[in-house]
Short mmCIF file of C-alpha atoms in Angstrom, two decimals:
data_model
loop_
_atom_site.label_atom_id
_atom_site.label_comp_id
_atom_site.label_asym_id
_atom_site.label_seq_id
_atom_site.Cartn_x
_atom_site.Cartn_y
_atom_site.Cartn_z
CA LYS A 1 14.58 8.30 -10.92
CA ALA A 2 13.14 10.40 -8.16
CA GLY A 3 10.51 8.68 -6.07
CA VAL A 4 7.00 9.75 -5.23
CA THR A 5 6.91 13.04 -3.37
CA GLN A 6 4.18 14.33 -1.10
CA THR A 7 3.63 17.71 0.45
CA PRO A 8 3.25 18.76 3.15
CA ARG A 9 4.78 16.04 5.30
CA TYR A 10 2.98 17.13 8.46
CA LEU A 11 -0.20 19.06 8.98
CA ILE A 12 -2.27 20.08 11.98
CA LYS A 13 -5.84 21.25 11.41
CA THR A 14 -8.90 21.83 13.55
CA ARG A 15 -12.28 20.18 13.19
CA GLY A 16 -14.43 21.68 10.48
CA GLN A 17 -11.53 22.96 8.40
CA GLN A 18 -10.54 21.59 5.03
CA VAL A 19 -7.19 20.39 3.80
CA THR A 20 -5.47 19.78 0.48
CA LEU A 21 -2.63 17.30 0.09
CA SER A 22 -0.36 17.07 -2.93
CA CYS A 23 1.40 14.18 -4.64
CA SER A 24 3.90 14.06 -7.49
CA PRO A 25 4.30 10.58 -8.98
CA ILE A 26 7.44 8.94 -10.28
CA SER A 27 8.33 10.39 -13.65
CA GLY A 28 6.44 8.53 -16.36
CA HIS A 29 3.86 7.05 -14.02
CA ARG A 30 0.34 8.01 -14.96
CA SER A 31 -1.66 6.24 -12.25
CA VAL A 32 -1.89 7.78 -8.80
CA SER A 33 -3.68 6.16 -5.88
CA TRP A 34 -4.40 7.51 -2.43
CA TYR A 35 -4.59 5.51 0.79
CA GLN A 36 -5.38 6.29 4.41
CA GLN A 37 -3.48 4.52 7.18
CA THR A 38 -4.70 4.50 10.78
CA PRO A 39 -3.77 2.23 13.70
CA GLY A 40 -7.33 0.95 13.95
CA GLN A 41 -8.25 0.42 10.29
CA GLY A 42 -4.86 -0.17 8.72
CA LEU A 43 -4.28 0.83 5.12
CA GLN A 44 -7.43 1.63 3.19
CA PHE A 45 -7.87 2.64 -0.43
CA LEU A 46 -9.36 6.07 -1.09
CA PHE A 47 -9.27 6.53 -4.88
CA GLU A 48 -7.19 6.16 -8.00
CA TYR A 49 -6.65 8.57 -10.87
CA PHE A 50 -5.39 7.86 -14.36
CA SER A 51 -5.11 10.41 -17.16
CA GLU A 52 -6.95 13.03 -15.09
CA THR A 53 -9.94 10.69 -14.52
CA GLN A 54 -10.98 8.96 -11.33
CA ARG A 55 -10.84 5.31 -12.23
CA ASN A 56 -11.62 3.69 -8.87
CA LYS A 57 -13.04 4.83 -5.56
CA GLY A 58 -13.01 3.29 -2.11
CA ASN A 59 -15.65 3.40 0.61
CA PHE A 60 -15.07 6.86 1.99
CA PRO A 61 -17.59 9.69 2.39
CA GLY A 62 -17.92 12.43 -0.17
CA ARG A 63 -15.87 14.75 2.03
CA PHE A 64 -12.88 13.03 0.51
CA SER A 65 -12.18 14.07 -3.04
CA GLY A 66 -9.28 14.26 -5.42
CA ARG A 67 -8.11 15.29 -8.82
CA GLN A 68 -5.26 14.73 -11.20
CA PHE A 69 -3.58 17.22 -13.46
CA SER A 70 -2.25 16.78 -16.98
CA ASN A 71 1.29 16.29 -15.63
CA SER A 72 -0.04 13.37 -13.50
CA ARG A 73 0.38 15.30 -10.25
CA SER A 74 -2.54 14.69 -7.95
CA GLU A 75 -4.23 16.41 -5.04
CA MET A 76 -6.68 15.13 -2.50
CA ASN A 77 -9.01 17.29 -0.48
CA VAL A 78 -10.81 16.58 2.76
CA SER A 79 -13.55 19.00 3.72
CA THR A 80 -15.20 19.50 7.10
CA LEU A 81 -12.46 17.66 8.94
CA GLU A 82 -13.37 15.27 11.76
CA LEU A 83 -11.17 13.96 14.54
CA GLY A 84 -11.29 10.52 12.92
CA ASP A 85 -9.60 11.89 9.81
CA SER A 86 -6.32 12.01 11.70
CA ALA A 87 -4.14 9.58 9.79
CA LEU A 88 -1.17 9.06 7.53
CA TYR A 89 -2.24 9.78 3.96
CA LEU A 90 -0.22 7.92 1.40
CA CYS A 91 0.06 8.44 -2.31
CA ALA A 92 1.26 5.67 -4.61
CA SER A 93 2.09 5.74 -8.28
CA SER A 94 2.30 3.01 -10.87
CA SER A 95 3.12 2.74 -14.52
CA GLU A 96 0.78 1.27 -17.10
CA VAL A 97 2.99 -0.90 -19.21
CA ARG A 98 0.56 -2.44 -21.70
CA GLY A 99 -2.08 -2.14 -18.94
CA GLN A 100 -0.51 -5.00 -17.03
CA THR A 101 1.68 -3.44 -14.38
CA TYR A 102 0.10 -3.06 -10.96
CA GLU A 103 3.15 -2.45 -8.80
CA GLN A 104 2.54 0.64 -6.72
CA TYR A 105 5.29 2.73 -5.15
CA PHE A 106 4.47 4.82 -2.14
CA GLY A 107 5.52 8.31 -1.22
CA PRO A 108 6.59 9.29 2.31
CA GLY A 109 3.06 10.26 3.29
CA THR A 110 1.42 13.27 4.89
CA ARG A 111 0.73 12.97 8.61
CA LEU A 112 -2.55 14.81 9.29
CA THR A 113 -3.59 15.58 12.84
CA VAL A 114 -7.06 16.99 13.45
CA THR A 115 -7.64 18.67 16.82
CA GLN B 1 -14.01 -12.62 7.23
CA LYS B 2 -11.33 -10.14 6.28
CA GLU B 3 -10.31 -10.07 2.63
CA VAL B 4 -6.60 -10.41 3.43
CA GLU B 5 -5.50 -12.03 6.66
CA GLN B 6 -2.11 -12.02 8.33
CA ASN B 7 -0.93 -13.03 11.76
CA SER B 8 -0.13 -9.77 13.56
CA GLY B 9 2.86 -11.28 15.37
CA PRO B 10 5.31 -10.34 16.57
CA LEU B 11 7.26 -13.05 14.83
CA SER B 12 10.62 -13.30 16.51
CA VAL B 13 13.55 -15.04 14.79
CA PRO B 14 17.28 -15.09 15.56
CA GLU B 15 19.73 -13.37 13.25
CA GLY B 16 20.68 -15.62 10.34
CA ALA B 17 17.49 -17.69 10.50
CA ILE B 18 14.71 -17.94 7.91
CA ALA B 19 11.64 -15.82 8.62
CA SER B 20 8.39 -17.13 7.17
CA LEU B 21 5.48 -14.73 6.78
CA ASN B 22 2.07 -15.94 5.69
CA CYS B 23 -1.01 -14.40 4.15
CA THR B 24 -4.40 -15.77 3.09
CA TYR B 25 -6.96 -14.02 0.93
CA SER B 26 -10.64 -14.61 0.41
CA ASP B 27 -11.28 -13.39 -3.16
CA ARG B 28 -10.71 -16.30 -5.53
CA VAL B 29 -10.31 -14.01 -8.54
CA SER B 30 -7.36 -12.16 -7.03
CA GLN B 31 -4.47 -12.27 -9.44
CA SER B 32 -1.82 -9.81 -8.24
CA PHE B 33 -0.02 -10.16 -4.94
CA PHE B 34 2.50 -7.93 -3.24
CA TRP B 35 4.66 -7.79 -0.15
CA TYR B 36 5.53 -4.44 1.37
CA ARG B 37 7.88 -3.67 4.23
CA GLN B 38 7.06 -0.79 6.55
CA TYR B 39 9.44 0.52 9.16
CA SER B 40 7.92 2.35 12.11
CA GLY B 41 7.02 5.90 11.13
CA LYS B 42 7.79 5.30 7.45
CA SER B 43 5.75 4.52 4.36
CA PRO B 44 5.41 1.02 2.83
CA GLU B 45 8.21 -0.12 0.55
CA LEU B 46 7.54 -2.67 -2.19
CA ILE B 47 9.63 -5.81 -1.73
CA MET B 48 8.09 -8.38 -4.04
CA SER B 49 5.29 -8.85 -6.51
CA ILE B 50 4.03 -12.23 -7.68
CA TYR B 51 1.37 -13.05 -10.24
CA SER B 52 1.75 -16.79 -10.99
CA ASN B 53 1.64 -19.92 -8.89
CA GLY B 54 5.00 -21.02 -7.58
CA ASP B 55 8.07 -19.32 -6.20
CA LYS B 56 9.72 -16.04 -7.10
CA GLU B 57 13.13 -15.23 -5.69
CA ASP B 58 14.86 -11.87 -5.34
CA GLY B 59 18.03 -11.87 -3.28
CA ARG B 60 17.25 -13.01 0.24
CA PHE B 61 13.51 -12.84 -0.41
CA THR B 62 11.28 -15.56 -1.86
CA ALA B 63 7.57 -15.10 -2.48
CA GLN B 64 5.40 -18.20 -2.81
CA LEU B 65 1.92 -18.25 -4.29
CA ASN B 66 -0.68 -21.01 -4.18
CA LYS B 67 -3.90 -19.81 -5.78
CA ALA B 68 -5.76 -23.06 -5.15
CA SER B 69 -5.20 -22.63 -1.42
CA GLN B 70 -5.53 -18.81 -1.62
CA TYR B 71 -2.24 -18.49 0.14
CA VAL B 72 0.83 -16.32 -0.38
CA SER B 73 3.97 -16.30 1.72
CA LEU B 74 7.26 -14.46 2.02
CA LEU B 75 10.47 -16.13 3.11
CA ILE B 76 13.41 -14.04 4.27
CA ARG B 77 16.67 -15.97 4.34
CA ASP B 78 19.62 -15.01 6.54
CA SER B 79 17.43 -12.58 8.52
CA GLN B 80 19.17 -9.43 9.72
CA PRO B 81 18.21 -7.03 12.53
CA SER B 82 17.59 -4.46 9.77
CA ASP B 83 14.76 -6.70 8.53
CA SER B 84 12.82 -5.91 11.72
CA ALA B 85 9.69 -4.18 10.44
CA THR B 86 6.02 -4.77 9.69
CA TYR B 87 5.41 -6.79 6.54
CA LEU B 88 2.19 -6.07 4.68
CA CYS B 89 0.55 -8.44 2.25
CA ALA B 90 -1.54 -6.78 -0.46
CA VAL B 91 -3.83 -8.10 -3.15
CA ILE B 92 -5.44 -6.71 -6.30
CA PRO B 93 -8.35 -8.54 -7.92
CA MET B 94 -7.83 -8.68 -11.66
CA ASP B 95 -11.34 -9.12 -12.96
CA THR B 96 -12.73 -5.68 -12.24
CA GLY B 97 -9.73 -3.84 -13.61
CA ARG B 98 -9.37 -2.13 -10.28
CA ARG B 99 -5.96 -1.01 -9.15
CA ALA B 100 -6.90 -0.76 -5.49
CA LEU B 101 -4.58 -2.62 -3.17
CA THR B 102 -6.34 -4.45 -0.36
CA PHE B 103 -3.94 -4.81 2.55
CA GLY B 104 -3.70 -7.22 5.42
CA SER B 105 -3.10 -5.80 8.87
CA GLY B 106 0.58 -6.73 8.69
CA THR B 107 2.95 -9.04 10.56
CA ARG B 108 5.55 -7.49 12.82
CA LEU B 109 8.91 -9.21 12.45
CA GLN B 110 11.61 -8.95 15.08
CA VAL B 111 15.08 -10.26 14.26
CA GLN B 112 17.08 -10.82 17.41
CA PRO B 113 20.86 -10.15 17.16
#
């Protein structure tokens, strides 16, 4: 099976701009989660989507948003970029075998640099 | 107090030795525990998951869980230089139905040839 894919892999934006990142989960996986990784804060949960609905949300400002499509692909959007948004953005997918499987598999990430 | 705590290391072990990585968590209702390996510049890779008290073995890796002590560990037998990486402990609380992984800050492991 192909793994989780993310596009683009690298991105450079300027403050105030917005950005959209894309994630395709492992085939058959319906849950997609997004995480932000920075040297100072480590890995932090952004949000999780399941069947096109946001099921969980982390403690990030409203500038961070996401959505999921009927084919389980997901996008996240960051508006009005700030320097502190520079990070590795990771997407993870998991299956929902009888609602009991929580193992999450990460994609390669998108490295966002805000200047 | 952080929700998931790990010693940042580096933990240095000679090739062929057993590496022992430890993690404590603060949320008593946590039920799902995971170990990820992350090489520099790469994304986390799932190594082990453990849901019940006791040991779980997979090849050279053994995860140990003690819910009473709120403690989870990862043992790597016959450590190889290729095992040199940051090991992340992650926890999901079961009660809320959330799927959000809460990560520790990671332990950097160095295996000396």
